[in-house]
Amino acid sequence: MTDRKPRVSDFESWADKQIREAEERGDFRDLPGFGRPLAGIDRPYDADWWVKEKMRRENISFLPPTLALRKEAEDALAAAVAARSEEEARRIVREINDKIAASLRRPPPGPPLGLLPFVIDDVLAARREKRGDGRP
């Protein structure tokens, strides 16, 4: 669409002519998603849809570091309780405890962390209770 709009023509008719000519040339034939409904067309309008979509596509987190660490700690606790062995559970808890301790020493920006390192014995007790057999 390198042509400039002639001064005498109405903008809409000029745009319609450009689209019609592009369709006739087949410029729209091999576009991605051709023949399929638009994704998210039935969702309510959101002015920031493009930002959210780009963040989802590029797997970018928009949580402040402290909230991301809280989520990571929650996931680590669940993983430790569901671990196959006590050694694996201990490793998971040690790793998250190291991150929590580092964050307590030098708080990142954002809301307060509100976490303390997990007590490994308490996590292992919860794991045993979940397994229902008391074995390691």
mmCIF file of C-alpha atoms in Angstrom:
data_model
loop_
_atom_site.group_PDB
_atom_site.id
_atom_site.type_symbol
_atom_site.label_atom_id
_atom_site.label_comp_id
_atom_site.label_asym_id
_atom_site.label_seq_id
_atom_site.Cartn_x
_atom_site.Cartn_y
_atom_site.Cartn_z
ATOM 1 C CA MET A 1 0.000 0.000 0.000
ATOM 2 C CA THR A 2 2.540 2.544 -1.187
ATOM 3 C CA ASP A 3 0.068 4.688 -3.066
ATOM 4 C CA ARG A 4 -0.956 7.944 -1.483
ATOM 5 C CA LYS A 5 -4.619 8.799 -1.191
ATOM 6 C CA PRO A 6 -5.671 11.108 -4.025
ATOM 7 C CA ARG A 7 -6.954 14.444 -2.731
ATOM 8 C CA VAL A 8 -10.234 14.160 -4.626
ATOM 9 C CA SER A 9 -11.255 10.723 -3.312
ATOM 10 C CA ASP A 10 -13.026 10.010 -0.082
ATOM 11 C CA PHE A 11 -10.741 8.197 2.400
ATOM 12 C CA GLU A 12 -13.087 5.256 2.998
ATOM 13 C CA SER A 13 -13.619 4.550 -0.676
ATOM 14 C CA TRP A 14 -9.859 4.796 -1.270
ATOM 15 C CA ALA A 15 -9.159 2.339 1.599
ATOM 16 C CA ASP A 16 -11.876 -0.014 0.353
ATOM 17 C CA LYS A 17 -10.307 0.085 -3.127
ATOM 18 C CA GLN A 18 -6.856 -0.751 -1.699
ATOM 19 C CA ILE A 19 -8.294 -3.725 0.250
ATOM 20 C CA ARG A 20 -10.269 -4.989 -2.756
ATOM 21 C CA GLU A 21 -7.199 -4.830 -4.997
ATOM 22 C CA ALA A 22 -5.068 -6.649 -2.387
ATOM 23 C CA GLU A 23 -7.714 -9.382 -2.125
ATOM 24 C CA GLU A 24 -7.777 -9.726 -5.901
ATOM 25 C CA ARG A 25 -3.974 -10.074 -5.965
ATOM 26 C CA GLY A 26 -4.225 -12.742 -3.244
ATOM 27 C CA ASP A 27 -2.229 -10.804 -0.657
ATOM 28 C CA PHE A 28 -4.446 -12.069 2.173
ATOM 29 C CA ARG A 29 -4.557 -15.725 1.117
ATOM 30 C CA ASP A 30 -1.613 -17.171 3.088
ATOM 31 C CA LEU A 31 -1.894 -15.218 6.332
ATOM 32 C CA PRO A 32 -1.498 -17.152 9.618
ATOM 33 C CA GLY A 33 -4.877 -18.152 11.015
ATOM 34 C CA PHE A 34 -6.661 -17.777 7.662
ATOM 35 C CA GLY A 35 -10.135 -19.304 7.814
ATOM 36 C CA ARG A 36 -10.142 -19.680 11.597
ATOM 37 C CA PRO A 37 -12.004 -17.503 14.106
ATOM 38 C CA LEU A 38 -10.034 -14.811 15.885
ATOM 39 C CA ALA A 39 -8.631 -15.994 19.210
ATOM 40 C CA GLY A 40 -10.329 -14.352 22.192
ATOM 41 C CA ILE A 41 -13.057 -12.735 20.090
ATOM 42 C CA ASP A 42 -15.696 -13.731 22.669
ATOM 43 C CA ARG A 43 -13.757 -12.278 25.648
ATOM 44 C CA PRO A 44 -14.736 -8.872 27.065
ATOM 45 C CA TYR A 45 -12.715 -5.926 25.793
ATOM 46 C CA ASP A 46 -9.471 -5.208 27.632
ATOM 47 C CA ALA A 47 -7.397 -2.169 26.631
ATOM 48 C CA ASP A 48 -4.185 -3.972 27.678
ATOM 49 C CA TRP A 49 -4.909 -7.213 25.829
ATOM 50 C CA TRP A 50 -1.811 -6.888 23.645
ATOM 51 C CA VAL A 51 0.516 -6.407 26.638
ATOM 52 C CA LYS A 52 -0.935 -9.419 28.431
ATOM 53 C CA GLU A 53 -0.726 -11.540 25.281
ATOM 54 C CA LYS A 54 2.922 -10.597 24.698
ATOM 55 C CA MET A 55 3.782 -11.365 28.333
ATOM 56 C CA ARG A 56 2.045 -14.748 28.062
ATOM 57 C CA ARG A 57 3.804 -15.559 24.773
ATOM 58 C CA GLU A 58 7.234 -14.626 26.116
ATOM 59 C CA ASN A 59 6.596 -16.153 29.551
ATOM 60 C CA ILE A 60 7.265 -12.880 31.372
ATOM 61 C CA SER A 61 6.172 -12.570 34.992
ATOM 62 C CA PHE A 62 4.616 -9.338 36.107
ATOM 63 C CA LEU A 63 4.711 -10.131 39.832
ATOM 64 C CA PRO A 64 6.981 -8.147 42.134
ATOM 65 C CA PRO A 65 9.964 -10.271 43.249
ATOM 66 C CA THR A 66 8.593 -10.829 46.763
ATOM 67 C CA LEU A 67 5.250 -12.099 45.487
ATOM 68 C CA ALA A 68 6.995 -14.332 42.949
ATOM 69 C CA LEU A 69 9.098 -15.795 45.781
ATOM 70 C CA ARG A 70 5.977 -16.394 47.890
ATOM 71 C CA LYS A 71 4.440 -18.311 44.968
ATOM 72 C CA GLU A 72 7.665 -20.232 44.431
ATOM 73 C CA ALA A 73 7.782 -21.123 48.153
ATOM 74 C CA GLU A 74 4.184 -22.336 48.038
ATOM 75 C CA ASP A 75 4.945 -24.505 45.004
ATOM 76 C CA ALA A 76 8.163 -25.806 46.608
ATOM 77 C CA LEU A 77 6.311 -26.798 49.777
ATOM 78 C CA ALA A 78 3.739 -28.718 47.741
ATOM 79 C CA ALA A 79 6.534 -30.377 45.740
ATOM 80 C CA ALA A 80 8.398 -31.339 48.921
ATOM 81 C CA VAL A 81 5.284 -32.912 50.448
ATOM 82 C CA ALA A 82 4.674 -34.848 47.209
ATOM 83 C CA ALA A 83 8.351 -35.821 46.727
ATOM 84 C CA ARG A 84 9.223 -39.479 46.100
ATOM 85 C CA SER A 85 11.881 -39.631 48.793
ATOM 86 C CA GLU A 86 12.848 -37.761 51.936
ATOM 87 C CA GLU A 87 16.165 -36.834 50.368
ATOM 88 C CA GLU A 88 14.385 -35.191 47.435
ATOM 89 C CA ALA A 89 12.052 -33.383 49.862
ATOM 90 C CA ARG A 90 15.046 -32.164 51.889
ATOM 91 C CA ARG A 91 16.740 -30.884 48.722
ATOM 92 C CA ILE A 92 13.621 -28.960 47.653
ATOM 93 C CA VAL A 93 13.225 -27.380 51.095
ATOM 94 C CA ARG A 94 16.930 -26.493 51.315
ATOM 95 C CA GLU A 95 16.831 -24.779 47.922
ATOM 96 C CA ILE A 96 13.776 -22.656 48.733
ATOM 97 C CA ASN A 97 15.125 -21.891 52.208
ATOM 98 C CA ASP A 98 18.312 -20.555 50.615
ATOM 99 C CA LYS A 99 16.241 -18.218 48.405
ATOM 100 C CA ILE A 100 14.104 -17.088 51.344
ATOM 101 C CA ALA A 101 17.186 -16.432 53.504
ATOM 102 C CA ALA A 102 18.821 -14.408 50.710
ATOM 103 C CA SER A 103 15.638 -12.368 50.321
ATOM 104 C CA LEU A 104 15.480 -11.735 54.072
ATOM 105 C CA ARG A 105 19.111 -10.568 54.119
ATOM 106 C CA ARG A 106 18.603 -8.183 51.214
ATOM 107 C CA PRO A 107 14.887 -7.484 50.676
ATOM 108 C CA PRO A 108 13.890 -7.000 47.033
ATOM 109 C CA PRO A 109 11.558 -4.164 46.006
ATOM 110 C CA GLY A 110 7.858 -4.678 46.473
ATOM 111 C CA PRO A 111 5.628 -5.702 49.337
ATOM 112 C CA PRO A 112 7.141 -7.359 52.411
ATOM 113 C CA LEU A 113 8.078 -10.996 51.924
ATOM 114 C CA GLY A 114 6.258 -12.290 55.012
ATOM 115 C CA LEU A 115 8.043 -15.662 54.868
ATOM 116 C CA LEU A 116 10.483 -17.471 57.086
ATOM 117 C CA PRO A 117 12.559 -20.474 56.040
ATOM 118 C CA PHE A 118 10.682 -23.761 56.358
ATOM 119 C CA VAL A 119 11.537 -26.178 59.160
ATOM 120 C CA ILE A 120 12.635 -29.302 57.317
ATOM 121 C CA ASP A 121 11.381 -31.669 60.032
ATOM 122 C CA ASP A 122 7.896 -30.115 59.885
ATOM 123 C CA VAL A 123 7.768 -30.503 56.109
ATOM 124 C CA LEU A 124 8.908 -34.122 56.352
ATOM 125 C CA ALA A 125 6.273 -34.795 59.022
ATOM 126 C CA ALA A 126 3.598 -33.368 56.708
ATOM 127 C CA ARG A 127 4.947 -35.549 53.908
ATOM 128 C CA ARG A 128 4.756 -38.676 56.069
ATOM 129 C CA GLU A 129 1.245 -37.775 57.186
ATOM 130 C CA LYS A 130 0.135 -37.300 53.588
ATOM 131 C CA ARG A 131 1.591 -40.668 52.624
ATOM 132 C CA GLY A 132 -0.260 -42.160 55.568
ATOM 133 C CA ASP A 133 2.396 -44.696 56.450
ATOM 134 C CA GLY A 134 5.021 -42.886 58.474
ATOM 135 C CA ARG A 135 7.847 -44.335 56.370
ATOM 136 C CA PRO A 136 10.557 -42.116 54.842
#
